[in-house]
XYZ file of C-alpha atoms in Angstrom:
265
model
C 36.891 -13.270 21.157
C 37.559 -11.444 24.468
C 34.644 -11.502 26.890
C 34.347 -7.690 26.868
C 33.991 -7.649 23.057
C 31.420 -10.427 23.238
C 29.282 -8.460 25.723
C 29.595 -5.358 23.544
C 28.374 -7.245 20.488
C 25.296 -8.460 22.425
C 24.528 -4.932 23.589
C 24.856 -3.588 20.065
C 22.532 -6.335 18.798
C 19.910 -5.535 21.466
C 20.194 -1.836 20.561
C 19.635 -2.575 16.883
C 16.689 -4.845 17.585
C 14.891 -2.360 19.879
C 15.687 0.449 17.402
C 14.111 -1.491 14.553
C 11.055 -2.614 16.591
C 10.121 1.008 17.340
C 10.777 2.064 13.726
C 8.612 -0.780 12.430
C 5.788 -0.075 14.891
C 5.602 3.631 14.061
C 5.954 3.021 10.306
C 2.974 0.669 10.496
C 0.839 3.474 11.958
C 1.470 5.484 8.789
C 0.653 2.595 6.457
C -2.482 1.757 8.429
C -3.347 5.476 8.494
C -3.922 5.336 4.716
C -5.480 1.855 4.497
C -7.830 2.148 7.489
C -9.972 4.735 9.163
C -8.071 6.645 11.840
C -9.666 4.973 14.880
C -8.219 1.597 13.812
C -4.628 2.891 13.452
C -3.886 2.842 17.157
C -4.324 -0.918 17.273
C -0.698 -1.124 16.118
C 0.474 -0.186 19.630
C -1.592 -3.000 21.191
C -0.463 -5.479 18.534
C 3.201 -4.706 19.199
C 2.787 -5.297 22.917
C 0.799 -8.455 22.221
C 3.440 -9.826 19.865
C 6.307 -9.121 22.230
C 4.332 -10.806 25.021
C 3.563 -13.862 22.902
C 7.227 -14.160 22.013
C 8.220 -14.100 25.681
C 5.476 -16.620 26.545
C 6.579 -18.990 23.810
C 10.148 -18.875 25.042
C 9.294 -19.690 28.624
C 6.461 -22.163 28.042
C 7.921 -24.264 25.220
C 11.136 -26.074 24.387
C 12.527 -22.886 22.914
C 13.994 -22.047 26.312
C 16.034 -25.242 26.166
C 17.293 -24.249 22.751
C 18.411 -20.873 24.063
C 20.160 -22.629 26.940
C 21.922 -24.998 24.605
C 22.660 -22.799 21.567
C 22.828 -19.341 23.159
C 23.754 -16.646 20.694
C 23.110 -18.955 17.701
C 19.427 -19.263 18.609
C 19.119 -15.533 19.280
C 20.690 -14.820 15.880
C 17.962 -16.912 14.293
C 15.212 -14.889 16.012
C 16.804 -11.626 14.853
C 17.013 -12.949 11.319
C 13.376 -14.041 11.352
C 12.343 -10.596 12.546
C 14.377 -8.863 9.834
C 12.999 -11.022 6.998
C 9.393 -10.934 8.266
C 9.269 -7.111 8.338
C 9.319 -6.535 4.533
C 7.223 -9.677 4.000
C 4.573 -8.371 6.372
C 4.492 -4.977 4.612
C 4.018 -6.678 1.241
C 1.257 -8.894 2.706
C -0.519 -5.843 4.170
C -0.442 -4.115 0.801
C -1.883 -7.178 -0.911
C -4.527 -7.933 1.759
C -7.892 -7.396 0.020
C -10.264 -7.189 3.022
C -9.739 -3.865 4.819
C -13.054 -4.270 6.621
C -11.613 -7.327 8.397
C -8.941 -5.758 10.602
C -8.152 -9.145 12.171
C -6.301 -10.039 8.983
C -3.998 -7.043 9.312
C -3.388 -7.877 12.982
C -2.336 -11.427 12.205
C -0.035 -10.296 9.425
C 1.923 -7.729 11.436
C 1.964 -9.850 14.624
C 4.635 -12.224 13.332
C 7.613 -9.794 13.375
C 6.756 -8.667 16.878
C 6.623 -12.273 18.076
C 10.120 -12.857 16.673
C 11.357 -9.692 18.405
C 9.753 -10.872 21.658
C 11.578 -14.179 21.382
C 14.887 -12.395 20.836
C 14.570 -9.852 23.651
C 13.204 -12.262 26.260
C 15.779 -14.870 25.218
C 18.586 -12.375 25.611
C 17.507 -11.345 29.080
C 17.041 -15.014 30.036
C 20.339 -16.247 28.678
C 22.497 -13.288 29.693
C 20.667 -12.093 32.801
C 23.889 -11.431 34.709
C 24.499 -8.539 32.362
C 20.873 -7.374 32.407
C 21.652 -3.778 33.423
C 23.688 -3.215 30.243
C 21.219 -5.110 28.076
C 18.350 -3.039 29.440
C 20.290 0.193 28.833
C 20.851 -0.833 25.202
C 17.183 -1.754 24.922
C 15.974 1.633 26.194
C 18.442 3.679 24.122
C 17.554 1.719 20.999
C 13.839 2.181 21.488
C 14.212 5.867 22.295
C 16.350 6.644 19.281
C 14.050 4.562 17.096
C 11.099 6.744 18.066
C 13.064 9.796 16.932
C 14.638 8.293 13.799
C 11.227 7.402 12.360
C 10.651 11.079 11.470
C 13.538 11.434 8.972
C 12.896 7.865 7.786
C 9.326 8.699 6.761
C 10.296 12.112 5.397
C 12.973 10.686 3.075
C 11.647 7.270 2.081
C 7.904 7.161 2.919
C 6.184 4.573 5.037
C 6.358 1.643 2.636
C 9.956 1.973 1.471
C 10.977 2.918 4.983
C 9.419 -0.197 6.450
C 11.208 -2.354 3.878
C 14.492 -0.683 4.758
C 13.947 -1.393 8.465
C 14.249 -5.127 7.766
C 17.979 -4.695 7.126
C 18.688 -3.596 10.706
C 17.761 -6.872 12.511
C 19.679 -8.793 9.854
C 22.751 -6.732 10.733
C 22.198 -7.659 14.395
C 21.975 -11.301 13.372
C 25.218 -10.942 11.366
C 27.029 -9.439 14.382
C 25.923 -12.324 16.612
C 26.880 -14.981 14.088
C 30.327 -13.423 13.806
C 30.972 -13.796 17.563
C 29.669 -17.364 17.639
C 31.508 -20.592 16.950
C 29.731 -20.944 13.621
C 30.811 -17.838 11.709
C 30.078 -19.532 8.402
C 26.348 -19.170 9.097
C 26.791 -15.415 8.828
C 26.429 -15.885 5.065
C 22.682 -16.329 5.584
C 22.442 -12.896 7.189
C 24.523 -11.366 4.428
C 22.278 -12.874 1.748
C 19.141 -11.540 3.486
C 20.697 -8.066 3.799
C 21.464 -8.054 0.063
C 17.993 -9.271 -0.864
C 16.182 -6.692 1.259
C 18.497 -3.952 0.011
C 17.755 -4.989 -3.590
C 14.001 -4.912 -2.891
C 14.267 -1.476 -1.301
C 16.381 -0.093 -4.130
C 14.079 -1.503 -6.813
C 10.939 -0.139 -5.154
C 12.496 3.280 -4.655
C 13.063 3.398 -8.386
C 9.748 2.028 -9.680
C 7.275 1.958 -6.756
C 5.913 -1.438 -7.850
C 4.962 -2.073 -4.226
C 2.378 0.430 -3.148
C -1.179 0.890 -1.888
C -3.632 -0.377 -4.461
C -6.148 2.461 -4.545
C -7.996 1.106 -7.545
C -9.206 -2.063 -5.836
C -12.868 -2.424 -4.910
C -12.371 -2.240 -1.165
C -15.410 -2.417 1.078
C -15.937 0.630 3.343
C -12.971 2.227 1.635
C -11.941 5.860 2.004
C -12.934 8.560 -0.474
C -9.705 8.457 -2.454
C -10.033 4.717 -3.065
C -13.489 5.236 -4.567
C -12.333 8.104 -6.734
C -9.419 6.107 -8.178
C -11.579 3.135 -9.130
C -12.396 5.271 -12.180
C -9.378 4.789 -14.438
C -9.848 8.284 -15.833
C -8.831 9.819 -12.511
C -5.149 9.905 -11.592
C -2.709 10.794 -8.828
C -0.615 13.796 -9.828
C 1.515 14.107 -6.682
C 2.279 12.061 -3.564
C 4.329 12.894 -0.500
C 4.835 10.979 2.742
C 5.882 12.582 6.009
C 5.750 11.748 9.710
C 2.192 13.120 9.958
C 0.406 11.719 6.923
C 0.434 10.828 3.229
C -0.646 13.734 1.007
C -1.958 13.121 -2.514
C -3.181 15.413 -5.287
C -5.786 13.628 -7.437
C -7.047 14.973 -10.756
C -10.653 14.196 -11.640
C -10.820 14.057 -15.412
C -14.485 14.850 -16.029
C -14.238 18.421 -14.693
C -10.435 18.903 -14.338
C -10.892 19.508 -10.632
C -7.928 18.628 -8.415
C -8.503 17.167 -4.960
C -5.954 17.150 -2.109
C -6.214 14.194 0.213
C -4.643 13.522 3.598
C -4.241 9.778 4.268
C -6.732 9.013 1.477
C -9.789 10.227 3.355
C -9.686 13.810 4.588
């Protein structure tokens, strides 16, 4: 492949990674906004910076730097693929995590994708530093557009399905890098992951089998969680947007309908 096309593929991959990192970070604030009380939601910003920093530290302080030197784009493709796969896995783990009063558990769960993204971004700047001005431009544009794209993402798909969908983007970046490498056959792994995540997204859009478990006996849970522990009460309507999740809950004993914002207000 011509050198100019190779550089372009790396810039596109960095753009896609930064784009998906911002989408994932902001989608998490909406998921946490329902699961946790509002003053815990902002920890997502700190966790994202921490994860990116840990990824960079691991690259420079372990043998991973030698792997990037030796394997180049092949190693970076692996980091992008790990990020893409860990995004939907982390969302599922957050939904199943039964201890909302222990926020450290949530932090550890969502930290993994950010570490993988940190490994990719720091590895790209390290390995291809001579082209850093173009890489940084792609990084900034991707992050900026990601912070805007999260609004239609949440409006159309909701926080949970939207977060699952985000996992496809880093896998596409991985596919692009595998295709410009000397081992194009490994691109099949990226294709398989794209198909699996797409299938999960499509299935959940149709049936919503992955969702917030309001009926569980959470400690220090919000009002809506407590109301839905009674099987006689039910959710009549749900809508996600960039601001909050809105639910209409019918209380059976007196036919009163309650409107909740993020499960608490």
